[in-house]
Amino acid sequence: MLAYHYTTIDALDKMLVESNRDVPFFNMRATQCNYLHDVAENTLGRYLLPRYISRIEQELGVPQEKALAGMVNDEGYMNFILSGVKNFDDHWFGMETFILSFSECQDSLNLWTLYGGAGTGLALCFDMDLMQPDYSKYFNVSTKKCKYWSKETLNSDNPMTDTELYEEIKSMYQAVTNPKVLATYGKIYESEGGGNVRMRIVNTIVSNLVADFGIFNKLDDWKDEKEVRLSLAAVTPDFIYYKRKEQDLDYVPAVEIKFPLHALKGIVIGPKCGKNTYGMIQSLFYKRGLYNRDLQILNSSCPLR
């Protein structure tokens, strides 16, 4: 699957700053999932999980002593979970999830305006199958196209919608309760000490179910973006902090992730870029010995002025 990341020429230069002919890679900044622009979507799972959890565990034959339904349907417990999902400063689940955003749209006027330097930037084309991070640092790596839902649909009793939502959440439940994943959590929490490992694992599972629905499911206000997201998790990562805009007061937590350069398949030049942009792009690669004759560089056809 090909997907596009809208950015600026300066950002591309920074992505390549540590790269060279012997170690051809690029850095990309992944944002901690609770700090995505779509704040309301971080907790969509909070309202859907109680609706389906009992049916899911019954269908999957989960033993009563391992079932989560009783806790998920307890309002006090879910408020506790919700406070952790919303408050990054707590770090009390021991694992952080990060998101990189892409789009199926190669040349979108809306995306140029919002993310591509108001038309003066670039859209980087990636083969998402080749976007492989360092698996010694990151796990639960997943790339999916986002699904879009209206608020009315999420609250409706339509049987077709109900079935689709049920299957979506059941799939998430099976992923986060995979025995290998649970064993990993157990080793991590045992090595950290502090006791009560089982409860910490349960908290992590439920928090993931609440937050993860919002990672790949969005409100349909954003459907024109046709977003593709790469999600990955890490334990005690090396954080960096950045401002989305210079005038912002708050810093956003993120991580720098290395990906192999051969995942980059093309570049679309923004509709307001100057005539020398093609040469500037070439020089960014040449000065690092990264010449790639297969890299396609195209001009936008959007009528942005």
C-alpha positions as a Markdown table, in Angstrom:
| # | Residue | x | y | z |
|---|---|---|---|---|
| 1 | Met | 0.0 | 0.0 | 0.0 |
| 2 | Leu | 1.3 | 3.5 | -0.9 |
| 3 | Ala | 0.5 | 6.4 | 1.4 |
| 4 | Tyr | 1.6 | 10.1 | 1.5 |
| 5 | His | 3.0 | 12.1 | 4.3 |
| 6 | Tyr | 2.5 | 15.9 | 3.8 |
| 7 | Thr | 5.4 | 17.9 | 5.3 |
| 8 | Thr | 7.9 | 20.7 | 4.5 |
| 9 | Ile | 11.3 | 20.8 | 2.7 |
| 10 | Asp | 13.0 | 21.7 | 6.0 |
| 11 | Ala | 11.4 | 18.7 | 7.7 |
| 12 | Leu | 12.7 | 16.4 | 4.9 |
| 13 | Asp | 16.2 | 17.7 | 5.5 |
| 14 | Lys | 15.9 | 16.9 | 9.2 |
| 15 | Met | 14.6 | 13.4 | 8.4 |
| 16 | Leu | 17.8 | 12.7 | 6.5 |
| 17 | Val | 20.3 | 14.5 | 8.7 |
| 18 | Glu | 21.8 | 11.4 | 10.2 |
| 19 | Ser | 21.6 | 9.3 | 7.0 |
| 20 | Asn | 24.4 | 8.4 | 4.6 |
| 21 | Arg | 25.3 | 5.9 | 1.9 |
| 22 | Asp | 26.4 | 3.2 | 4.4 |
| 23 | Val | 23.4 | 3.7 | 6.7 |
| 24 | Pro | 20.5 | 4.8 | 4.5 |
| 25 | Phe | 17.5 | 5.6 | 6.7 |
| 26 | Phe | 15.3 | 8.5 | 7.6 |
| 27 | Asn | 13.9 | 9.7 | 11.0 |
| 28 | Met | 10.2 | 10.4 | 11.4 |
| 29 | Arg | 8.5 | 11.9 | 14.5 |
| 30 | Ala | 5.6 | 9.8 | 15.9 |
| 31 | Thr | 3.3 | 11.6 | 18.3 |
| 32 | Gln | 2.0 | 10.0 | 21.5 |
| 33 | Cys | -1.5 | 8.9 | 20.7 |
| 34 | Asn | -3.3 | 10.9 | 23.4 |
| 35 | Tyr | -2.0 | 14.1 | 21.7 |
| 36 | Leu | -3.4 | 13.6 | 18.3 |
| 37 | His | -5.3 | 16.6 | 16.8 |
| 38 | Asp | -8.6 | 14.7 | 17.1 |
| 39 | Val | -8.9 | 14.8 | 20.9 |
| 40 | Ala | -12.5 | 13.7 | 21.0 |
| 41 | Glu | -11.6 | 10.4 | 19.3 |
| 42 | Asn | -9.1 | 9.3 | 21.9 |
| 43 | Thr | -11.9 | 8.0 | 24.1 |
| 44 | Leu | -14.5 | 6.8 | 21.5 |
| 45 | Gly | -13.9 | 3.3 | 22.8 |
| 46 | Arg | -15.0 | 4.3 | 26.3 |
| 47 | Tyr | -18.6 | 4.5 | 25.1 |
| 48 | Leu | -18.6 | 1.4 | 22.8 |
| 49 | Leu | -16.6 | -1.1 | 24.9 |
| 50 | Pro | -19.3 | -1.6 | 27.6 |
| 51 | Arg | -21.9 | -2.2 | 24.9 |
| 52 | Tyr | -20.1 | -5.2 | 23.5 |
| 53 | Ile | -17.6 | -6.6 | 26.0 |
| 54 | Ser | -20.0 | -9.2 | 27.5 |
| 55 | Arg | -21.0 | -10.6 | 24.1 |
| 56 | Ile | -17.4 | -10.7 | 23.0 |
| 57 | Glu | -16.1 | -12.6 | 26.0 |
| 58 | Gln | -19.1 | -15.0 | 25.8 |
| 59 | Glu | -18.5 | -15.7 | 22.2 |
| 60 | Leu | -14.7 | -16.3 | 22.7 |
| 61 | Gly | -15.4 | -18.5 | 25.8 |
| 62 | Val | -13.3 | -16.4 | 28.2 |
| 63 | Pro | -13.4 | -18.0 | 31.7 |
| 64 | Gln | -15.2 | -16.0 | 34.4 |
| 65 | Glu | -12.0 | -15.5 | 36.4 |
| 66 | Lys | -10.3 | -13.8 | 33.4 |
| 67 | Ala | -13.3 | -11.8 | 32.1 |
| 68 | Leu | -13.2 | -8.0 | 32.0 |
| 69 | Ala | -16.9 | -7.3 | 31.5 |
| 70 | Gly | -17.6 | -6.8 | 35.2 |
| 71 | Met | -14.8 | -4.1 | 35.5 |
| 72 | Val | -15.6 | -2.5 | 32.1 |
| 73 | Asn | -19.3 | -2.0 | 33.2 |
| 74 | Asp | -18.2 | -0.5 | 36.5 |
| 75 | Glu | -18.4 | 3.3 | 36.0 |
| 76 | Gly | -15.9 | 4.1 | 38.8 |
| 77 | Tyr | -13.3 | 1.8 | 37.3 |
| 78 | Met | -13.8 | 3.1 | 33.8 |
| 79 | Asn | -13.4 | 6.7 | 35.0 |
| 80 | Phe | -10.1 | 5.6 | 36.5 |
| 81 | Ile | -9.0 | 4.1 | 33.2 |
| 82 | Leu | -10.2 | 7.2 | 31.3 |
| 83 | Ser | -8.1 | 9.5 | 33.6 |
| 84 | Gly | -5.0 | 7.5 | 32.6 |
| 85 | Val | -5.8 | 7.6 | 28.9 |
| 86 | Lys | -6.3 | 11.3 | 29.0 |
| 87 | Asn | -3.4 | 12.2 | 31.3 |
| 88 | Phe | -0.1 | 11.5 | 29.7 |
| 89 | Asp | 1.8 | 12.6 | 32.8 |
| 90 | Asp | 0.7 | 9.6 | 34.8 |
| 91 | His | 2.5 | 6.9 | 32.7 |
| 92 | Trp | 0.9 | 4.4 | 35.0 |
| 93 | Phe | 0.3 | 1.8 | 32.3 |
| 94 | Gly | 4.0 | 1.4 | 31.5 |
| 95 | Met | 3.5 | 1.4 | 27.8 |
| 96 | Glu | 3.1 | 4.3 | 25.3 |
| 97 | Thr | 1.5 | 4.1 | 21.9 |
| 98 | Phe | 2.7 | 6.5 | 19.1 |
| 99 | Ile | 1.1 | 7.4 | 15.8 |
| 100 | Leu | 2.4 | 8.4 | 12.4 |
| 101 | Ser | -0.1 | 9.9 | 10.0 |
| 102 | Phe | -0.3 | 9.4 | 6.2 |
| 103 | Ser | -3.0 | 9.7 | 3.5 |
| 104 | Glu | -4.2 | 7.8 | 0.5 |
| 105 | Cys | -4.4 | 11.2 | -1.3 |
| 106 | Gln | -1.5 | 11.9 | -3.5 |
| 107 | Asp | -2.4 | 15.5 | -4.3 |
| 108 | Ser | -5.0 | 17.0 | -1.9 |
| 109 | Leu | -5.7 | 20.7 | -1.8 |
| 110 | Asn | -7.0 | 20.4 | 1.8 |
| 111 | Leu | -3.9 | 18.5 | 3.0 |
| 112 | Trp | -1.5 | 20.9 | 1.2 |
| 113 | Thr | -3.2 | 23.7 | 3.1 |
| 114 | Leu | -3.2 | 22.0 | 6.5 |
| 115 | Tyr | 0.0 | 20.0 | 6.6 |
| 116 | Gly | 2.1 | 20.8 | 3.5 |
| 117 | Gly | 3.4 | 24.2 | 4.3 |
| 118 | Ala | 0.3 | 25.9 | 2.8 |
| 119 | Gly | 1.3 | 24.5 | -0.5 |
| 120 | Thr | 5.0 | 25.2 | -0.3 |
| 121 | Gly | 5.9 | 21.7 | 1.1 |
| 122 | Leu | 6.1 | 18.1 | -0.1 |
| 123 | Ala | 4.1 | 15.0 | -0.1 |
| 124 | Leu | 6.4 | 12.0 | 0.6 |
| 125 | Cys | 5.2 | 8.7 | -0.9 |
| 126 | Phe | 5.9 | 5.6 | 1.1 |
| 127 | Asp | 5.5 | 1.9 | 0.5 |
| 128 | Met | 3.9 | 1.1 | 3.9 |
| 129 | Asp | 4.8 | -2.6 | 3.7 |
| 130 | Leu | 8.5 | -1.4 | 3.9 |
| 131 | Met | 8.0 | 0.9 | 6.9 |
| 132 | Gln | 9.7 | -1.4 | 9.4 |
| 133 | Pro | 11.0 | 0.1 | 12.6 |
| 134 | Asp | 13.6 | -1.3 | 15.0 |
| 135 | Tyr | 11.7 | -4.2 | 16.5 |
| 136 | Ser | 14.0 | -4.3 | 19.5 |
| 137 | Lys | 12.5 | -1.0 | 20.6 |
| 138 | Tyr | 9.0 | -1.1 | 19.2 |
| 139 | Phe | 6.2 | -3.7 | 19.2 |
| 140 | Asn | 2.5 | -3.9 | 18.3 |
| 141 | Val | 3.3 | -2.3 | 15.0 |
| 142 | Ser | 0.3 | -1.9 | 12.8 |
| 143 | Thr | -0.6 | 0.0 | 9.6 |
| 144 | Lys | -4.3 | 0.5 | 8.7 |
| 145 | Lys | -6.6 | 2.8 | 6.8 |
| 146 | Cys | -8.8 | 4.7 | 9.2 |
| 147 | Lys | -12.5 | 4.0 | 9.3 |
| 148 | Tyr | -14.9 | 7.0 | 9.5 |
| 149 | Trp | -18.1 | 7.1 | 11.5 |
| 150 | Ser | -20.8 | 9.7 | 12.1 |
| 151 | Lys | -21.9 | 10.4 | 15.7 |
| 152 | Glu | -25.4 | 9.3 | 14.7 |
| 153 | Thr | -24.1 | 6.0 | 13.4 |
| 154 | Leu | -22.1 | 5.2 | 16.5 |
| 155 | Asn | -25.2 | 5.8 | 18.6 |
| 156 | Ser | -27.7 | 4.0 | 16.3 |
| 157 | Asp | -29.3 | 0.6 | 16.8 |
| 158 | Asn | -28.9 | -0.3 | 13.1 |
| 159 | Pro | -28.1 | -4.0 | 12.9 |
| 160 | Met | -25.5 | -3.7 | 10.1 |
| 161 | Thr | -23.6 | -0.9 | 12.0 |
| 162 | Asp | -23.9 | -2.9 | 15.2 |
| 163 | Thr | -22.3 | -5.9 | 13.6 |
| 164 | Glu | -19.5 | -3.9 | 12.1 |
| 165 | Leu | -18.7 | -2.2 | 15.4 |
| 166 | Tyr | -18.9 | -5.5 | 17.2 |
| 167 | Glu | -16.4 | -7.2 | 14.9 |
| 168 | Glu | -14.1 | -4.2 | 15.0 |
| 169 | Ile | -13.9 | -4.3 | 18.8 |
| 170 | Lys | -13.8 | -8.1 | 19.0 |
| 171 | Ser | -10.7 | -8.0 | 16.7 |
| 172 | Met | -9.1 | -5.4 | 19.0 |
| 173 | Tyr | -9.9 | -7.5 | 22.0 |
| 174 | Gln | -8.3 | -10.6 | 20.5 |
| 175 | Ala | -5.2 | -8.6 | 19.6 |
| 176 | Val | -4.6 | -7.0 | 23.1 |
| 177 | Thr | -5.3 | -10.3 | 24.9 |
| 178 | Asn | -3.0 | -12.4 | 22.7 |
| 179 | Pro | -1.1 | -14.7 | 25.1 |
| 180 | Lys | 2.3 | -13.6 | 23.7 |
| 181 | Val | 1.3 | -9.9 | 24.3 |
| 182 | Leu | 0.2 | -10.7 | 27.9 |
| 183 | Ala | 3.4 | -12.6 | 28.6 |
| 184 | Thr | 5.4 | -9.6 | 27.4 |
| 185 | Tyr | 3.4 | -7.3 | 29.8 |
| 186 | Gly | 4.1 | -9.8 | 32.6 |
| 187 | Lys | 7.8 | -9.8 | 32.0 |
| 188 | Ile | 7.9 | -6.0 | 31.8 |
| 189 | Tyr | 6.0 | -5.4 | 35.0 |
| 190 | Glu | 7.8 | -8.1 | 36.9 |
| 191 | Ser | 11.1 | -6.6 | 36.0 |
| 192 | Glu | 9.9 | -3.1 | 37.1 |
| 193 | Gly | 8.8 | -4.4 | 40.5 |
| 194 | Gly | 6.1 | -2.7 | 42.5 |
| 195 | Gly | 3.8 | -5.8 | 42.7 |
| 196 | Asn | 0.2 | -6.3 | 41.6 |
| 197 | Val | 1.4 | -7.5 | 38.2 |
| 198 | Arg | -2.0 | -9.0 | 37.2 |
| 199 | Met | -3.9 | -5.8 | 38.0 |
| 200 | Arg | -1.5 | -3.7 | 36.0 |
| 201 | Ile | -1.9 | -6.1 | 33.0 |
| 202 | Val | -5.7 | -5.8 | 33.3 |
| 203 | Asn | -5.4 | -2.0 | 33.4 |
| 204 | Thr | -3.2 | -2.0 | 30.3 |
| 205 | Ile | -5.6 | -4.3 | 28.4 |
| 206 | Val | -8.7 | -2.1 | 29.2 |
| 207 | Ser | -6.8 | 1.2 | 28.5 |
| 208 | Asn | -5.7 | -0.2 | 25.2 |
| 209 | Leu | -9.2 | -1.2 | 24.3 |
| 210 | Val | -10.5 | 2.3 | 25.2 |
| 211 | Ala | -7.7 | 4.2 | 23.3 |
| 212 | Asp | -7.0 | 1.9 | 20.4 |
| 213 | Phe | -10.5 | 2.2 | 18.9 |
| 214 | Gly | -9.7 | 5.9 | 18.4 |
| 215 | Ile | -6.4 | 5.2 | 16.7 |
| 216 | Phe | -7.9 | 3.7 | 13.5 |
| 217 | Asn | -11.5 | 4.9 | 13.8 |
| 218 | Lys | -12.4 | 8.6 | 13.4 |
| 219 | Leu | -15.4 | 10.8 | 13.2 |
| 220 | Asp | -16.5 | 11.5 | 9.6 |
| 221 | Asp | -15.7 | 15.2 | 9.9 |
| 222 | Trp | -12.3 | 14.1 | 8.7 |
| 223 | Lys | -13.2 | 11.5 | 6.0 |
| 224 | Asp | -11.8 | 13.6 | 3.1 |
| 225 | Glu | -8.3 | 13.1 | 4.5 |
| 226 | Lys | -8.5 | 9.4 | 3.8 |
| 227 | Glu | -5.9 | 8.9 | 6.6 |
| 228 | Val | -3.6 | 5.9 | 6.9 |
| 229 | Arg | -2.0 | 5.5 | 10.4 |
| 230 | Leu | 1.0 | 3.6 | 11.5 |
| 231 | Ser | 0.7 | 2.7 | 15.2 |
| 232 | Leu | 3.5 | 1.3 | 17.4 |
| 233 | Ala | 4.2 | 0.9 | 21.1 |
| 234 | Ala | 7.2 | 1.2 | 23.3 |
| 235 | Val | 8.1 | 0.9 | 27.0 |
| 236 | Thr | 10.0 | 3.7 | 28.6 |
| 237 | Pro | 11.0 | 5.3 | 25.2 |
| 238 | Asp | 13.3 | 8.3 | 24.7 |
| 239 | Phe | 10.9 | 11.1 | 24.4 |
| 240 | Ile | 11.3 | 14.4 | 22.5 |
| 241 | Tyr | 8.9 | 17.3 | 22.9 |
| 242 | Tyr | 7.8 | 19.7 | 20.2 |
| 243 | Lys | 5.3 | 22.5 | 19.6 |
| 244 | Arg | 2.8 | 22.1 | 16.8 |
| 245 | Lys | 2.9 | 25.8 | 16.2 |
| 246 | Glu | 5.4 | 28.4 | 17.4 |
| 247 | Gln | 2.7 | 30.2 | 19.3 |
| 248 | Asp | 1.6 | 27.1 | 21.2 |
| 249 | Leu | 2.3 | 27.1 | 25.0 |
| 250 | Asp | 2.2 | 23.3 | 25.3 |
| 251 | Tyr | 4.8 | 20.8 | 24.1 |
| 252 | Val | 3.7 | 17.5 | 22.5 |
| 253 | Pro | 5.5 | 14.2 | 23.5 |
| 254 | Ala | 6.8 | 12.2 | 20.6 |
| 255 | Val | 9.6 | 9.8 | 19.6 |
| 256 | Glu | 12.1 | 9.8 | 16.7 |
| 257 | Ile | 11.8 | 6.5 | 14.7 |
| 258 | Lys | 14.3 | 5.3 | 12.1 |
| 259 | Phe | 12.9 | 3.7 | 8.9 |
| 260 | Pro | 14.8 | 2.2 | 5.9 |
| 261 | Leu | 15.2 | 4.8 | 3.1 |
| 262 | His | 14.1 | 2.3 | 0.4 |
| 263 | Ala | 10.5 | 2.7 | 1.8 |
| 264 | Leu | 10.4 | 6.2 | 0.2 |
| 265 | Lys | 9.2 | 5.7 | -3.3 |
| 266 | Gly | 8.3 | 9.2 | -4.5 |
| 267 | Ile | 7.9 | 12.9 | -3.7 |
| 268 | Val | 5.2 | 15.3 | -4.9 |
| 269 | Ile | 6.2 | 19.0 | -5.0 |
| 270 | Gly | 3.7 | 21.4 | -3.5 |
| 271 | Pro | 1.6 | 23.7 | -5.8 |
| 272 | Lys | 3.2 | 26.9 | -4.4 |
| 273 | Cys | 6.8 | 25.7 | -4.5 |
| 274 | Gly | 9.4 | 27.6 | -6.6 |
| 275 | Lys | 11.0 | 26.3 | -9.8 |
| 276 | Asn | 14.2 | 25.5 | -7.9 |
| 277 | Thr | 12.5 | 23.0 | -5.6 |
| 278 | Tyr | 13.4 | 20.0 | -7.7 |
| 279 | Gly | 17.1 | 20.8 | -7.5 |
| 280 | Met | 16.8 | 21.5 | -3.7 |
| 281 | Ile | 15.3 | 18.0 | -3.2 |
| 282 | Gln | 18.0 | 16.4 | -5.3 |
| 283 | Ser | 20.8 | 18.2 | -3.3 |
| 284 | Leu | 19.4 | 16.9 | 0.0 |
| 285 | Phe | 20.0 | 13.4 | -1.2 |
| 286 | Tyr | 23.2 | 13.9 | -3.2 |
| 287 | Lys | 25.1 | 15.6 | -0.3 |
| 288 | Arg | 24.6 | 12.5 | 1.7 |
| 289 | Gly | 25.4 | 10.1 | -1.1 |
| 290 | Leu | 21.8 | 8.9 | -1.3 |
| 291 | Tyr | 21.2 | 9.1 | -5.0 |
| 292 | Asn | 18.2 | 6.9 | -6.0 |
| 293 | Arg | 17.4 | 6.8 | -9.7 |
| 294 | Asp | 14.1 | 5.1 | -8.9 |
| 295 | Leu | 12.8 | 7.9 | -6.7 |
| 296 | Gln | 10.0 | 9.7 | -8.6 |
| 297 | Ile | 9.6 | 13.4 | -8.2 |
| 298 | Leu | 6.3 | 14.9 | -9.5 |
| 299 | Asn | 4.7 | 18.3 | -9.5 |
| 300 | Ser | 1.3 | 18.9 | -7.9 |
| 301 | Ser | -1.6 | 19.6 | -10.2 |
| 302 | Cys | -3.7 | 21.4 | -7.5 |
| 303 | Pro | -4.8 | 24.9 | -8.4 |
| 304 | Leu | -3.5 | 26.4 | -5.2 |
| 305 | Arg | -2.4 | 30.1 | -5.6 |
